[in-house]
mmCIF file of N, CA and C in Angstrom:
data_model
loop_
_atom_site.group_PDB
_atom_site.id
_atom_site.type_symbol
_atom_site.label_atom_id
_atom_site.label_comp_id
_atom_site.label_asym_id
_atom_site.label_seq_id
_atom_site.Cartn_x
_atom_site.Cartn_y
_atom_site.Cartn_z
ATOM 1 N N MET A 1 -26.207 -1.093 -2.238
ATOM 2 C CA MET A 1 -24.944 -1.527 -2.802
ATOM 3 C C MET A 1 -23.810 -0.803 -2.087
ATOM 4 N N SER A 2 -22.715 -1.487 -1.859
ATOM 5 C CA SER A 2 -21.548 -0.871 -1.236
ATOM 6 C C SER A 2 -20.298 -1.269 -2.014
ATOM 7 N N LEU A 3 -19.242 -0.493 -1.818
ATOM 8 C CA LEU A 3 -17.986 -0.735 -2.531
ATOM 9 C C LEU A 3 -16.826 -0.537 -1.582
ATOM 10 N N ASN A 4 -15.915 -1.474 -1.549
ATOM 11 C CA ASN A 4 -14.713 -1.378 -0.732
ATOM 12 C C ASN A 4 -13.532 -1.555 -1.674
ATOM 13 N N GLN A 5 -13.063 -0.455 -2.251
ATOM 14 C CA GLN A 5 -12.011 -0.496 -3.256
ATOM 15 C C GLN A 5 -11.018 0.627 -2.991
ATOM 16 N N ILE A 6 -9.721 0.329 -3.140
ATOM 17 C CA ILE A 6 -8.703 1.348 -2.968
ATOM 18 C C ILE A 6 -7.763 1.306 -4.172
ATOM 19 N N LEU A 7 -7.376 2.480 -4.662
ATOM 20 C CA LEU A 7 -6.428 2.618 -5.760
ATOM 21 C C LEU A 7 -5.288 3.498 -5.264
ATOM 22 N N LEU A 8 -4.071 3.005 -5.346
ATOM 23 C CA LEU A 8 -2.910 3.753 -4.874
ATOM 24 C C LEU A 8 -1.797 3.682 -5.911
ATOM 25 N N ILE A 9 -1.083 4.787 -6.087
ATOM 26 C CA ILE A 9 0.117 4.821 -6.904
ATOM 27 C C ILE A 9 1.205 5.430 -6.044
ATOM 28 N N GLY A 10 2.299 4.726 -5.910
ATOM 29 C CA GLY A 10 3.380 5.218 -5.068
ATOM 30 C C GLY A 10 4.650 4.440 -5.316
ATOM 31 N N ARG A 11 5.525 4.457 -4.326
ATOM 32 C CA ARG A 11 6.797 3.743 -4.435
ATOM 33 C C ARG A 11 6.945 2.774 -3.269
ATOM 34 N N ALA A 12 7.520 1.609 -3.566
ATOM 35 C CA ALA A 12 7.747 0.603 -2.529
ATOM 36 C C ALA A 12 8.755 1.142 -1.521
ATOM 37 N N GLY A 13 8.392 1.085 -0.248
ATOM 38 C CA GLY A 13 9.255 1.598 0.811
ATOM 39 C C GLY A 13 10.291 0.586 1.276
ATOM 40 N N ASN A 14 10.119 -0.656 0.888
ATOM 41 C CA ASN A 14 11.072 -1.709 1.246
ATOM 42 C C ASN A 14 10.956 -2.839 0.233
ATOM 43 N N ASP A 15 11.942 -3.719 0.226
ATOM 44 C CA ASP A 15 11.839 -4.905 -0.615
ATOM 45 C C ASP A 15 10.709 -5.778 -0.067
ATOM 46 N N PRO A 16 9.933 -6.407 -0.953
ATOM 47 C CA PRO A 16 8.839 -7.254 -0.470
ATOM 48 C C PRO A 16 9.357 -8.467 0.294
ATOM 49 N N GLU A 17 8.527 -8.928 1.215
ATOM 50 C CA GLU A 17 8.866 -10.097 2.029
ATOM 51 C C GLU A 17 7.791 -11.163 1.828
ATOM 52 N N MET A 18 8.182 -12.289 1.233
ATOM 53 C CA MET A 18 7.213 -13.358 0.989
ATOM 54 C C MET A 18 7.280 -14.384 2.115
ATOM 55 N N ARG A 19 6.098 -14.771 2.594
ATOM 56 C CA ARG A 19 5.977 -15.797 3.629
ATOM 57 C C ARG A 19 4.856 -16.741 3.219
ATOM 58 N N TYR A 20 4.622 -17.731 4.060
ATOM 59 C CA TYR A 20 3.590 -18.732 3.774
ATOM 60 C C TYR A 20 2.713 -18.935 4.998
ATOM 61 N N THR A 21 1.423 -19.128 4.751
ATOM 62 C CA THR A 21 0.509 -19.473 5.840
ATOM 63 C C THR A 21 0.797 -20.910 6.257
ATOM 64 N N PRO A 22 0.278 -21.352 7.413
ATOM 65 C CA PRO A 22 0.484 -22.751 7.824
ATOM 66 C C PRO A 22 -0.009 -23.765 6.787
ATOM 67 N N SER A 23 -1.004 -23.378 5.984
ATOM 68 C CA SER A 23 -1.513 -24.304 4.959
ATOM 69 C C SER A 23 -0.717 -24.225 3.659
ATOM 70 N N GLY A 24 0.309 -23.330 3.604
ATOM 71 C CA GLY A 24 1.173 -23.262 2.429
ATOM 72 C C GLY A 24 0.831 -22.186 1.417
ATOM 73 N N THR A 25 -0.137 -21.331 1.717
ATOM 74 C CA THR A 25 -0.506 -20.258 0.797
ATOM 75 C C THR A 25 0.509 -19.126 0.885
ATOM 76 N N PRO A 26 1.101 -18.722 -0.252
ATOM 77 C CA PRO A 26 2.078 -17.635 -0.207
ATOM 78 C C PRO A 26 1.401 -16.273 -0.073
ATOM 79 N N PHE A 27 2.047 -15.390 0.680
ATOM 80 C CA PHE A 27 1.613 -13.995 0.735
ATOM 81 C C PHE A 27 2.850 -13.112 0.868
ATOM 82 N N THR A 28 2.790 -11.950 0.245
ATOM 83 C CA THR A 28 3.916 -11.023 0.220
ATOM 84 C C THR A 28 3.457 -9.674 0.731
ATOM 85 N N SER A 29 4.242 -9.070 1.623
ATOM 86 C CA SER A 29 3.916 -7.763 2.193
ATOM 87 C C SER A 29 5.025 -6.774 1.883
ATOM 88 N N PHE A 30 4.617 -5.507 1.732
ATOM 89 C CA PHE A 30 5.572 -4.419 1.556
ATOM 90 C C PHE A 30 4.902 -3.121 1.959
ATOM 91 N N SER A 31 5.700 -2.103 2.226
ATOM 92 C CA SER A 31 5.147 -0.792 2.541
ATOM 93 C C SER A 31 5.124 0.047 1.272
ATOM 94 N N LEU A 32 4.145 0.927 1.176
ATOM 95 C CA LEU A 32 3.958 1.770 0.002
ATOM 96 C C LEU A 32 3.874 3.219 0.439
ATOM 97 N N ALA A 33 4.727 4.063 -0.135
ATOM 98 C CA ALA A 33 4.719 5.501 0.152
ATOM 99 C C ALA A 33 3.966 6.214 -0.962
ATOM 100 N N VAL A 34 2.957 6.999 -0.582
ATOM 101 C CA VAL A 34 2.175 7.784 -1.537
ATOM 102 C C VAL A 34 2.342 9.247 -1.170
ATOM 103 N N ASN A 35 2.832 10.044 -2.115
ATOM 104 C CA ASN A 35 3.054 11.477 -1.871
ATOM 105 C C ASN A 35 1.851 12.291 -2.316
ATOM 106 N N ASN A 36 1.488 13.257 -1.499
ATOM 107 C CA ASN A 36 0.419 14.202 -1.805
ATOM 108 C C ASN A 36 0.975 15.608 -1.687
ATOM 109 N N ASN A 37 0.605 16.462 -2.617
ATOM 110 C CA ASN A 37 1.024 17.859 -2.559
ATOM 111 C C ASN A 37 -0.176 18.725 -2.223
ATOM 112 N N ARG A 38 0.066 19.693 -1.345
ATOM 113 C CA ARG A 38 -0.983 20.660 -1.024
ATOM 114 C C ARG A 38 -0.359 22.044 -0.931
ATOM 115 N N ARG A 39 -1.168 23.048 -1.096
ATOM 116 C CA ARG A 39 -0.721 24.428 -1.082
ATOM 117 C C ARG A 39 -0.269 24.832 0.315
ATOM 118 N N ASP A 40 0.835 25.525 0.410
ATOM 119 C CA ASP A 40 1.309 26.093 1.665
ATOM 120 C C ASP A 40 0.252 27.070 2.179
ATOM 121 N N PRO A 41 -0.047 27.086 3.492
ATOM 122 C CA PRO A 41 -1.075 28.001 4.015
ATOM 123 C C PRO A 41 -0.793 29.471 3.684
ATOM 124 N N ASN A 42 0.465 29.839 3.538
ATOM 125 C CA ASN A 42 0.812 31.215 3.179
ATOM 126 C C ASN A 42 0.713 31.465 1.686
ATOM 127 N N GLY A 43 0.487 30.418 0.912
ATOM 128 C CA GLY A 43 0.393 30.563 -0.536
ATOM 129 C C GLY A 43 1.735 30.710 -1.215
ATOM 130 N N ASP A 44 2.826 30.436 -0.490
ATOM 131 C CA ASP A 44 4.169 30.617 -1.043
ATOM 132 C C ASP A 44 4.634 29.451 -1.905
ATOM 133 N N GLY A 45 4.024 28.313 -1.778
ATOM 134 C CA GLY A 45 4.482 27.147 -2.539
ATOM 135 C C GLY A 45 3.678 25.925 -2.176
ATOM 136 N N TRP A 46 4.324 24.787 -2.307
ATOM 137 C CA TRP A 46 3.661 23.517 -2.069
ATOM 138 C C TRP A 46 4.326 22.765 -0.929
ATOM 139 N N ILE A 47 3.517 22.002 -0.202
ATOM 140 C CA ILE A 47 4.015 21.134 0.858
ATOM 141 C C ILE A 47 3.763 19.702 0.408
ATOM 142 N N GLU A 48 4.810 18.886 0.469
ATOM 143 C CA GLU A 48 4.667 17.480 0.102
ATOM 144 C C GLU A 48 4.495 16.649 1.368
ATOM 145 N N GLU A 49 3.445 15.849 1.399
ATOM 146 C CA GLU A 49 3.178 14.969 2.531
ATOM 147 C C GLU A 49 3.205 13.525 2.027
ATOM 148 N N THR A 50 3.751 12.645 2.840
ATOM 149 C CA THR A 50 3.831 11.237 2.472
ATOM 150 C C THR A 50 2.945 10.424 3.403
ATOM 151 N N GLU A 51 2.098 9.591 2.816
ATOM 152 C CA GLU A 51 1.281 8.654 3.583
ATOM 153 C C GLU A 51 1.804 7.251 3.311
ATOM 154 N N TRP A 52 1.842 6.433 4.354
ATOM 155 C CA TRP A 52 2.352 5.069 4.245
ATOM 156 C C TRP A 52 1.212 4.063 4.365
ATOM 157 N N PHE A 53 1.270 3.044 3.528
ATOM 158 C CA PHE A 53 0.288 1.965 3.532
ATOM 159 C C PHE A 53 1.026 0.631 3.606
ATOM 160 N N ARG A 54 0.409 -0.336 4.260
ATOM 161 C CA ARG A 54 0.942 -1.697 4.297
ATOM 162 C C ARG A 54 0.126 -2.502 3.293
ATOM 163 N N VAL A 55 0.792 -3.122 2.335
ATOM 164 C CA VAL A 55 0.125 -3.847 1.251
ATOM 165 C C VAL A 55 0.469 -5.331 1.358
ATOM 166 N N THR A 56 -0.534 -6.171 1.154
ATOM 167 C CA THR A 56 -0.329 -7.617 1.155
ATOM 168 C C THR A 56 -0.938 -8.203 -0.110
ATOM 169 N N ALA A 57 -0.149 -8.990 -0.824
ATOM 170 C CA ALA A 57 -0.611 -9.706 -2.015
ATOM 171 C C ALA A 57 -0.652 -11.193 -1.685
ATOM 172 N N TRP A 58 -1.580 -11.897 -2.314
ATOM 173 C CA TRP A 58 -1.783 -13.314 -2.008
ATOM 174 C C TRP A 58 -1.599 -14.188 -3.241
ATOM 175 N N GLU A 59 -1.222 -15.416 -3.001
ATOM 176 C CA GLU A 59 -1.115 -16.492 -3.984
ATOM 177 C C GLU A 59 -0.239 -16.096 -5.171
ATOM 178 N N ARG A 60 -0.714 -16.200 -6.413
ATOM 179 C CA ARG A 60 0.122 -15.924 -7.596
ATOM 180 C C ARG A 60 0.615 -14.482 -7.611
ATOM 181 N N GLN A 61 -0.244 -13.535 -7.212
ATOM 182 C CA GLN A 61 0.199 -12.138 -7.158
ATOM 183 C C GLN A 61 1.339 -11.970 -6.162
ATOM 184 N N ALA A 62 1.295 -12.701 -5.065
ATOM 185 C CA ALA A 62 2.370 -12.633 -4.074
ATOM 186 C C ALA A 62 3.694 -13.054 -4.687
ATOM 187 N N GLU A 63 3.667 -14.109 -5.490
ATOM 188 C CA GLU A 63 4.883 -14.591 -6.138
ATOM 189 C C GLU A 63 5.423 -13.569 -7.139
ATOM 190 N N LEU A 64 4.522 -12.939 -7.903
ATOM 191 C CA LEU A 64 4.942 -11.935 -8.886
ATOM 192 C C LEU A 64 5.497 -10.683 -8.214
ATOM 193 N N VAL A 65 4.833 -10.236 -7.160
ATOM 194 C CA VAL A 65 5.316 -9.064 -6.423
ATOM 195 C C VAL A 65 6.704 -9.352 -5.858
ATOM 196 N N ASN A 66 6.872 -10.510 -5.277
ATOM 197 C CA ASN A 66 8.165 -10.866 -4.699
ATOM 198 C C ASN A 66 9.257 -10.933 -5.763
ATOM 199 N N GLN A 67 8.905 -11.373 -6.965
ATOM 200 C CA GLN A 67 9.879 -11.519 -8.043
ATOM 201 C C GLN A 67 10.261 -10.182 -8.678
ATOM 202 N N TYR A 68 9.302 -9.279 -8.888
ATOM 203 C CA TYR A 68 9.555 -8.091 -9.697
ATOM 204 C C TYR A 68 9.643 -6.772 -8.929
ATOM 205 N N LEU A 69 9.072 -6.686 -7.751
ATOM 206 C CA LEU A 69 9.072 -5.417 -7.021
ATOM 207 C C LEU A 69 10.321 -5.285 -6.159
ATOM 208 N N ALA A 70 10.836 -4.069 -6.070
ATOM 209 C CA ALA A 70 11.993 -3.779 -5.223
ATOM 210 C C ALA A 70 11.812 -2.403 -4.609
ATOM 211 N N LYS A 71 12.508 -2.147 -3.540
ATOM 212 C CA LYS A 71 12.436 -0.864 -2.850
ATOM 213 C C LYS A 71 12.672 0.280 -3.848
ATOM 214 N N GLY A 72 11.801 1.283 -3.781
ATOM 215 C CA GLY A 72 11.931 2.459 -4.631
ATOM 216 C C GLY A 72 11.213 2.378 -5.959
ATOM 217 N N ARG A 73 10.784 1.185 -6.370
ATOM 218 C CA ARG A 73 10.087 1.050 -7.657
ATOM 219 C C ARG A 73 8.659 1.563 -7.542
ATOM 220 N N ARG A 74 8.205 2.173 -8.616
ATOM 221 C CA ARG A 74 6.846 2.698 -8.670
ATOM 222 C C ARG A 74 5.871 1.530 -8.834
ATOM 223 N N VAL A 75 4.749 1.613 -8.133
ATOM 224 C CA VAL A 75 3.783 0.516 -8.157
ATOM 225 C C VAL A 75 2.361 1.064 -8.072
ATOM 226 N N PHE A 76 1.446 0.398 -8.762
ATOM 227 C CA PHE A 76 0.016 0.699 -8.736
ATOM 228 C C PHE A 76 -0.669 -0.427 -7.981
ATOM 229 N N VAL A 77 -1.470 -0.082 -6.980
ATOM 230 C CA VAL A 77 -2.177 -1.065 -6.160
ATOM 231 C C VAL A 77 -3.675 -0.860 -6.333
ATOM 232 N N ASP A 78 -4.383 -1.938 -6.587
ATOM 233 C CA ASP A 78 -5.833 -1.906 -6.764
ATOM 234 C C ASP A 78 -6.402 -3.108 -6.027
ATOM 235 N N GLY A 79 -7.291 -2.861 -5.071
ATOM 236 C CA GLY A 79 -7.884 -3.978 -4.347
ATOM 237 C C GLY A 79 -8.733 -3.510 -3.194
ATOM 238 N N PRO A 80 -9.241 -4.449 -2.400
ATOM 239 C CA PRO A 80 -10.071 -4.086 -1.255
ATOM 240 C C PRO A 80 -9.228 -3.488 -0.134
ATOM 241 N N ALA A 81 -9.804 -2.531 0.576
ATOM 242 C CA ALA A 81 -9.136 -1.906 1.718
ATOM 243 C C ALA A 81 -9.534 -2.639 2.992
ATOM 244 N N HIS A 82 -8.548 -2.973 3.802
ATOM 245 C CA HIS A 82 -8.790 -3.598 5.101
ATOM 246 C C HIS A 82 -8.203 -2.674 6.157
ATOM 247 N N ILE A 83 -9.067 -2.079 6.956
ATOM 248 C CA ILE A 83 -8.636 -1.143 7.991
ATOM 249 C C ILE A 83 -8.613 -1.877 9.323
ATOM 250 N N PRO A 84 -7.453 -1.878 10.005
ATOM 251 C CA PRO A 84 -7.385 -2.570 11.303
ATOM 252 C C PRO A 84 -8.425 -2.015 12.277
ATOM 253 N N ARG A 85 -8.972 -2.886 13.085
ATOM 254 C CA ARG A 85 -10.015 -2.468 14.038
ATOM 255 C C ARG A 85 -9.559 -1.347 14.958
ATOM 256 N N SER A 86 -8.278 -1.304 15.298
ATOM 257 C CA SER A 86 -7.793 -0.273 16.214
ATOM 258 C C SER A 86 -7.924 1.129 15.640
ATOM 259 N N TYR A 87 -8.121 1.246 14.305
ATOM 260 C CA TYR A 87 -8.250 2.547 13.669
ATOM 261 C C TYR A 87 -9.698 2.914 13.354
ATOM 262 N N ARG A 88 -10.613 2.018 13.586
ATOM 263 C CA ARG A 88 -12.018 2.280 13.252
ATOM 264 C C ARG A 88 -12.700 3.058 14.364
ATOM 265 N N ARG A 89 -13.625 3.909 13.973
ATOM 266 C CA ARG A 89 -14.428 4.639 14.951
ATOM 267 C C ARG A 89 -15.397 3.696 15.628
ATOM 268 N N THR A 90 -15.644 3.946 16.892
ATOM 269 C CA THR A 90 -16.541 3.075 17.645
ATOM 270 C C THR A 90 -17.953 3.670 17.770
ATOM 271 N N ASN A 91 -18.131 4.932 17.443
ATOM 272 C CA ASN A 91 -19.471 5.532 17.571
ATOM 273 C C ASN A 91 -20.095 5.820 16.254
#
């Protein structure tokens, strides 16, 4: 058994952009900023790091995301992870 699932909580980095496939299927894309805190190597405090993800919603979800999401709003993302081939290990 295998599982390909990702859960992210962060803030929209831009307003969503809705487009359509040639067959008319709507899809909406936006960037998502997720902040992680880790201890400073000297132990003096915390370092905040931001990771960016590109999120795409399809069909009815695409329409809802386009209608309700805006830059800076907090969002929870749950779905399959698709990693571009250029980032995958070859060995």
